[in-house]
mmCIF file of C-alpha atoms in Angstrom:
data_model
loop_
_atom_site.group_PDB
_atom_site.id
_atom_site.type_symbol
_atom_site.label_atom_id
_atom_site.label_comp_id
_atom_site.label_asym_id
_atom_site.label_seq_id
_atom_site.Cartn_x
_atom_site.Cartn_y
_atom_site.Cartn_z
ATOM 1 C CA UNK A 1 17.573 -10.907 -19.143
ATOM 2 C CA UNK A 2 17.559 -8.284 -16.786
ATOM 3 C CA UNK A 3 14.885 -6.304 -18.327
ATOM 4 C CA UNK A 4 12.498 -9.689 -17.067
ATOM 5 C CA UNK A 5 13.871 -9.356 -13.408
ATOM 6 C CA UNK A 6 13.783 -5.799 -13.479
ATOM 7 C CA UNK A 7 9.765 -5.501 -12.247
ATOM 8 C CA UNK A 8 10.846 -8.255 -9.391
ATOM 9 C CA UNK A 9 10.507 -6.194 -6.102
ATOM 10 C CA UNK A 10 9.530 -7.493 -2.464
ATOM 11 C CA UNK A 11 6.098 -6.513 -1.027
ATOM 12 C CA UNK A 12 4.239 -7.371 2.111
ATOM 13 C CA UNK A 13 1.590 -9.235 2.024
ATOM 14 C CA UNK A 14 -1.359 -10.051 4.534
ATOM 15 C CA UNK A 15 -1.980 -12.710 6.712
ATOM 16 C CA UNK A 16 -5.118 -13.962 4.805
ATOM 17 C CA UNK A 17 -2.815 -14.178 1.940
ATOM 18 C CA UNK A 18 -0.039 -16.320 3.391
ATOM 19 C CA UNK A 19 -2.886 -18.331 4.442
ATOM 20 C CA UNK A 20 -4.494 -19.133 1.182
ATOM 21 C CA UNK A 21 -0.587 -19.612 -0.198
ATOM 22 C CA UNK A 22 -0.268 -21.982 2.304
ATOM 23 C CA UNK A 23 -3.414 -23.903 1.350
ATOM 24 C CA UNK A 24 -1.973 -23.569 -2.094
ATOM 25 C CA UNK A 25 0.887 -25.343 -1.413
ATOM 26 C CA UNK A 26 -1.195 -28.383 0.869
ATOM 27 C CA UNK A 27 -3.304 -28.640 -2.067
ATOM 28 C CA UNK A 28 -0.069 -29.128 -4.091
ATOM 29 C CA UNK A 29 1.087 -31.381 -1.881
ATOM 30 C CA UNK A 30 -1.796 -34.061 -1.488
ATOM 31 C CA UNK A 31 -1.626 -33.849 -5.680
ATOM 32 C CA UNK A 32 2.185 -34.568 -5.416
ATOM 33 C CA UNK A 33 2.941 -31.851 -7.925
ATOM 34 C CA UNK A 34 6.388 -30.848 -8.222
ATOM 35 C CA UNK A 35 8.071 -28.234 -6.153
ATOM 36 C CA UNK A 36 9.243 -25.443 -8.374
ATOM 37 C CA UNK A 37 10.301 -21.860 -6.946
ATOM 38 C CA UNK A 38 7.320 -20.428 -8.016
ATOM 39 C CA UNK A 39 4.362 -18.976 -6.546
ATOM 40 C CA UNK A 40 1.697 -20.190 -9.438
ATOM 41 C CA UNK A 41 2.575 -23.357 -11.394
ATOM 42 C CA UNK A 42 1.564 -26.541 -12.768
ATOM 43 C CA UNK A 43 1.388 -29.895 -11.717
ATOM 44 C CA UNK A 44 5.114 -29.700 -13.648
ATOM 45 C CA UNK A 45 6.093 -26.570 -11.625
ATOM 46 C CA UNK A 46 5.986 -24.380 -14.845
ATOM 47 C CA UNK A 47 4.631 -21.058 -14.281
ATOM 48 C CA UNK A 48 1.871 -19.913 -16.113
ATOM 49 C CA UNK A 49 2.271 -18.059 -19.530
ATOM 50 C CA UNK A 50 0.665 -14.825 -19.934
ATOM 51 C CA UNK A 51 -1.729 -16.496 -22.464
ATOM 52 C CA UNK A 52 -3.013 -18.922 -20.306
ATOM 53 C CA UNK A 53 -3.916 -15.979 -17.274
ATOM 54 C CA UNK A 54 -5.264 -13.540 -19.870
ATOM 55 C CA UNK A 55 -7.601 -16.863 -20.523
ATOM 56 C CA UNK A 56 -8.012 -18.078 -16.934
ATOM 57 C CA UNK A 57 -9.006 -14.169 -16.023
ATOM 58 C CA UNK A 58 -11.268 -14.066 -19.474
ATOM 59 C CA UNK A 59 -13.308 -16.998 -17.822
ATOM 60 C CA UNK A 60 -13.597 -15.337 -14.622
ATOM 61 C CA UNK A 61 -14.904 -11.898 -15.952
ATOM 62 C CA UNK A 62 -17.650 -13.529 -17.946
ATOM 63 C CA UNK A 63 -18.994 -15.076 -14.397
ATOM 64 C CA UNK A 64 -19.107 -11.309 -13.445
ATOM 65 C CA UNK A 65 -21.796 -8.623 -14.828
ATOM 66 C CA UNK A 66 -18.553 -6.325 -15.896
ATOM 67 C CA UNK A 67 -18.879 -5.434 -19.062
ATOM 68 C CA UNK A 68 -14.634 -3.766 -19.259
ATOM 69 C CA UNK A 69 -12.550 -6.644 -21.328
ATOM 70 C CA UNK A 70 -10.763 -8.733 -18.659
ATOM 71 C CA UNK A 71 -6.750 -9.623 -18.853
ATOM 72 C CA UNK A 72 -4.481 -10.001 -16.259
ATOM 73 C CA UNK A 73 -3.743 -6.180 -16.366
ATOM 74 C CA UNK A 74 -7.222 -5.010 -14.714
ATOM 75 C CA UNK A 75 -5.653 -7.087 -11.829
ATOM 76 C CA UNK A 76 -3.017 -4.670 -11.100
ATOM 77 C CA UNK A 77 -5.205 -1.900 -11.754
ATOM 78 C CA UNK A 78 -7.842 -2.913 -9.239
ATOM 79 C CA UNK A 79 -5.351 -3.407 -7.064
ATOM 80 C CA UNK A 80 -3.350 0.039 -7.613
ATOM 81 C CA UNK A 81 -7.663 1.536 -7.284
ATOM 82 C CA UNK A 82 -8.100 -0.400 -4.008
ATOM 83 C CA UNK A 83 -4.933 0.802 -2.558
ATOM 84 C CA UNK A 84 -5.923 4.536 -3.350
ATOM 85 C CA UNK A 85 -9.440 3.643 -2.008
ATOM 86 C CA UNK A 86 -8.211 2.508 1.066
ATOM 87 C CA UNK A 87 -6.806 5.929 1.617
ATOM 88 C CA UNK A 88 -2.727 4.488 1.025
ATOM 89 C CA UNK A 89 0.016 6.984 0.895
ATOM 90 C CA UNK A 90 0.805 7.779 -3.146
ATOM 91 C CA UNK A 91 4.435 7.368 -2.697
ATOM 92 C CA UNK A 92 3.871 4.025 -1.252
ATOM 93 C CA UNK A 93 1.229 2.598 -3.423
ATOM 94 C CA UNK A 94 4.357 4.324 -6.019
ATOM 95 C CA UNK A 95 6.945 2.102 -4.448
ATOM 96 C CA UNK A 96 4.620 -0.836 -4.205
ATOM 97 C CA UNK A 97 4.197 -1.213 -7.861
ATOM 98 C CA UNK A 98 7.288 0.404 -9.421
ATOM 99 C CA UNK A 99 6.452 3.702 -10.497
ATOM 100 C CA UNK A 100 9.364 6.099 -10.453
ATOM 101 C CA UNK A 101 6.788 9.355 -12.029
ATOM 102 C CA UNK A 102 3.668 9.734 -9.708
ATOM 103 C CA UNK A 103 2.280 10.848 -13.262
ATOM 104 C CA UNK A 104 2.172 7.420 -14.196
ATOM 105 C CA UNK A 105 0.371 6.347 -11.058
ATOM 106 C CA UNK A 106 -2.289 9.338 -11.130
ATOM 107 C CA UNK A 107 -3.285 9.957 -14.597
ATOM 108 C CA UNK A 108 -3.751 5.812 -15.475
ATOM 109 C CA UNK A 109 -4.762 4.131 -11.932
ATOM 110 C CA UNK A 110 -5.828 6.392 -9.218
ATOM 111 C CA UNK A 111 -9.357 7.735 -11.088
ATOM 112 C CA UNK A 112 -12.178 8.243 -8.356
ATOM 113 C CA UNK A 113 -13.501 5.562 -6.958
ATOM 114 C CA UNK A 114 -16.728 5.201 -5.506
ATOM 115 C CA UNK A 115 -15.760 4.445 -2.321
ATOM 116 C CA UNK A 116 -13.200 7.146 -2.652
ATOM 117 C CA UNK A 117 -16.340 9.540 -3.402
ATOM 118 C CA UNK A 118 -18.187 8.504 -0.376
ATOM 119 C CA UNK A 119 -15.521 8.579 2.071
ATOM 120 C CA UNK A 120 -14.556 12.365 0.696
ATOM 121 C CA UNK A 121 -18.691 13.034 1.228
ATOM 122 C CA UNK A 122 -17.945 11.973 4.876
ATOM 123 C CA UNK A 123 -14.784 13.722 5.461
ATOM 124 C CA UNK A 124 -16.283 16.975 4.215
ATOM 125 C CA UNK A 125 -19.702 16.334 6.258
ATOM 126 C CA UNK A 126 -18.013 15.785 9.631
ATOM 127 C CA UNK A 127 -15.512 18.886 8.500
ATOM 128 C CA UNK A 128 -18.314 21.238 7.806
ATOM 129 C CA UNK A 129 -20.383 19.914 10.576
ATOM 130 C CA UNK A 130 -17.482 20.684 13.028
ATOM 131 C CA UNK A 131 -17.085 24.284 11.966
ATOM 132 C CA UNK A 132 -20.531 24.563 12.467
ATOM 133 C CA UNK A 133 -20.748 23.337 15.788
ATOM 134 C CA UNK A 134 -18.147 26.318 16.416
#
């Protein structure tokens, strides 16, 4: 058993996203499904199984013009490539999803992005522009 809690870690989470849990829940609660301690459930308050996500995220991908194979995983890696992207610290993007080797976290999730190529083009045009300037 502890093996299944041992990837259960506190994170913070935006403002938009407490909003849209809180909708959620009101949604929930005009449906009167039952209260369960989870964050995703049924109308039963059963969380999902991974089955049922890998399908639910399946679905979603074919709306998309992706061609990668969708499962729940490519949500944590977008998110681990977004955090990187958005220029987040590697030790707390490390923390954040429970990496104890920053091998793990550099070699699998934190390729280049193309957002992280364009802000690097910036950075190194206002750098060089700078020294010219001197």
């Amino acid at each position: 058993m502890s093996s299944l809690f041992g990837s259960i870690r506190s994170m913070d989470i935006d403002d938009i996203v407490v909003e849209k849990l809180k909708q959620l829940n009101q949604w929930r609660e005009d449906r009167e499904w039952i209260k369960s301690g989870f964050v995703f459930g049924d109308k039963e308050g059963i969380p999902p199984t991974v089955k049922m996500l890998n399908q639910t995220v399946r679905r979603l991908g074919a709306l998309t013009d992706i061609q990668k194979q969708f499962r729940t995983y490519i949500l944590r890696h977008t998110h681990i490539s977004l955090l990187a992207e958005a220029g987040v610290d590697l030790n707390f993007i490390m923390n954040r999803v429970g990496h104890k080797n920053s091998d793990t976290t550099t070699k699998i999730y934190l390729h280049v992005t193309s957002g992280m190529r364009v802000a690097a083009t910036e950075k190194m045009h206002d750098k060089f522009t700078r020294l010219l300037q001197n």
